[in-house]
């Protein structure tokens, strides 16, 4: 038989590298649909199954019956400070040690379902940015499944923040930007702000800090997302930042001016209507600028940072902008106890709760992203696919990588999480990460642990 017409189903055929998931429910556009999913371990992409079968006469090497489990796109965490004992913000003298720490974290993080993320730095001295940023940039073309979770670029939270809302940042490191963009370049390093391969993908800053507002358009031109956080901005100041191009809010409600009925602060941005006036006026001919689109916003649904009702309220104000973030620190994944913190203080870990020793101040979180999804799912009453959308489709849109990450559409990266759905005590619904696939290759299987 000529090679061209060889039976593709014979045992001697060339492996296609195709895996077919069947008997499963896919998370598509925040809905669950009963469909098969075809992925390629050769290209690392999701396939169009009919096209693969009929046009390319390709058939799967393996068909995996998932017994009705949920198949989700890989999770994306846009605010992760560290985990498993590693802190992105602590730069050792020896950068090889740092690089090994990042690599180890990536391999452990992916086991939690997070296949892509923004390594996040708290406020640091300029020399720390110069030292660590080269290790935290986008993984880009490497596409190696065994590397684990993939960086989509660094999130620099600070140091252009307001001391009044410092949270656990060291306010002595905070800066203003008297020379505008040049001040930012001097702090982070100009080469670290350059697209497309510059390591910085997102910067959180307080728009009321002198010089900061004027930098927003240039940052956005460079493909950097501007997020508002650790800020005492009024509604008016926050609106000006959104009009200038800021598109995200960092851990909504935490470390920012709270909602007041006469000045809704940053939360007010979620209640605006694009194009409408943003200031209260007694005349009908207000010259105030129209409001830009509502921003995306991160919420820490760890059960500590925000009351469950606050999370549900924020979601209902702007569902399509709602992103769950872990804001997890190095202690995520470690046993309970008291640990040294970067600026000489110590942090107590009890479960997912972190507090500064001697104070009751919340000191970041130790929660995994899937637990944030579970909390939000139970608190809000939304469907499971909608809850999963807050760590997949929505962060992908925020980062401008929709169609590549955060979805199960043909052509997207085959970053896939298989989830078991269960109900525990008191009717508490729970998703458990059963399998994780990166670029079409299985990298975690709970059953084989
Ligand atoms: Zn913060």
Tab-separated table of C-alpha atoms and ligand atoms in Angstrom, residues 79 81 122 157 161 165-169 204 229-230 250-251 254-255 300 327, ligand 1:
chain	number	residue	atom	x	y	z
A	79	UNK	CA	-0.551	38.728	41.579
A	81	UNK	CA	4.576	37.289	45.418
A	122	UNK	CA	6.640	44.419	46.438
A	157	UNK	CA	3.632	46.585	42.873
A	161	UNK	CA	2.687	54.207	46.234
A	165	UNK	CA	-1.952	52.970	52.274
A	166	UNK	CA	1.304	51.103	52.571
A	167	UNK	CA	-0.104	47.729	53.682
A	168	UNK	CA	2.942	45.581	54.436
A	169	UNK	CA	5.220	47.446	52.027
A	204	UNK	CA	0.696	49.079	40.324
A	229	UNK	CA	-3.400	50.318	44.197
A	230	UNK	CA	-1.997	51.238	47.621
A	250	UNK	CA	-4.949	45.978	42.479
A	251	UNK	CA	-6.644	43.998	45.294
A	254	UNK	CA	-7.473	46.484	50.390
A	255	UNK	CA	-4.985	49.357	50.882
A	300	UNK	CA	-8.346	38.318	47.181
A	327	UNK	CA	-1.628	37.655	46.368
B	1	LIG	ZN1	-0.535	45.074	47.805
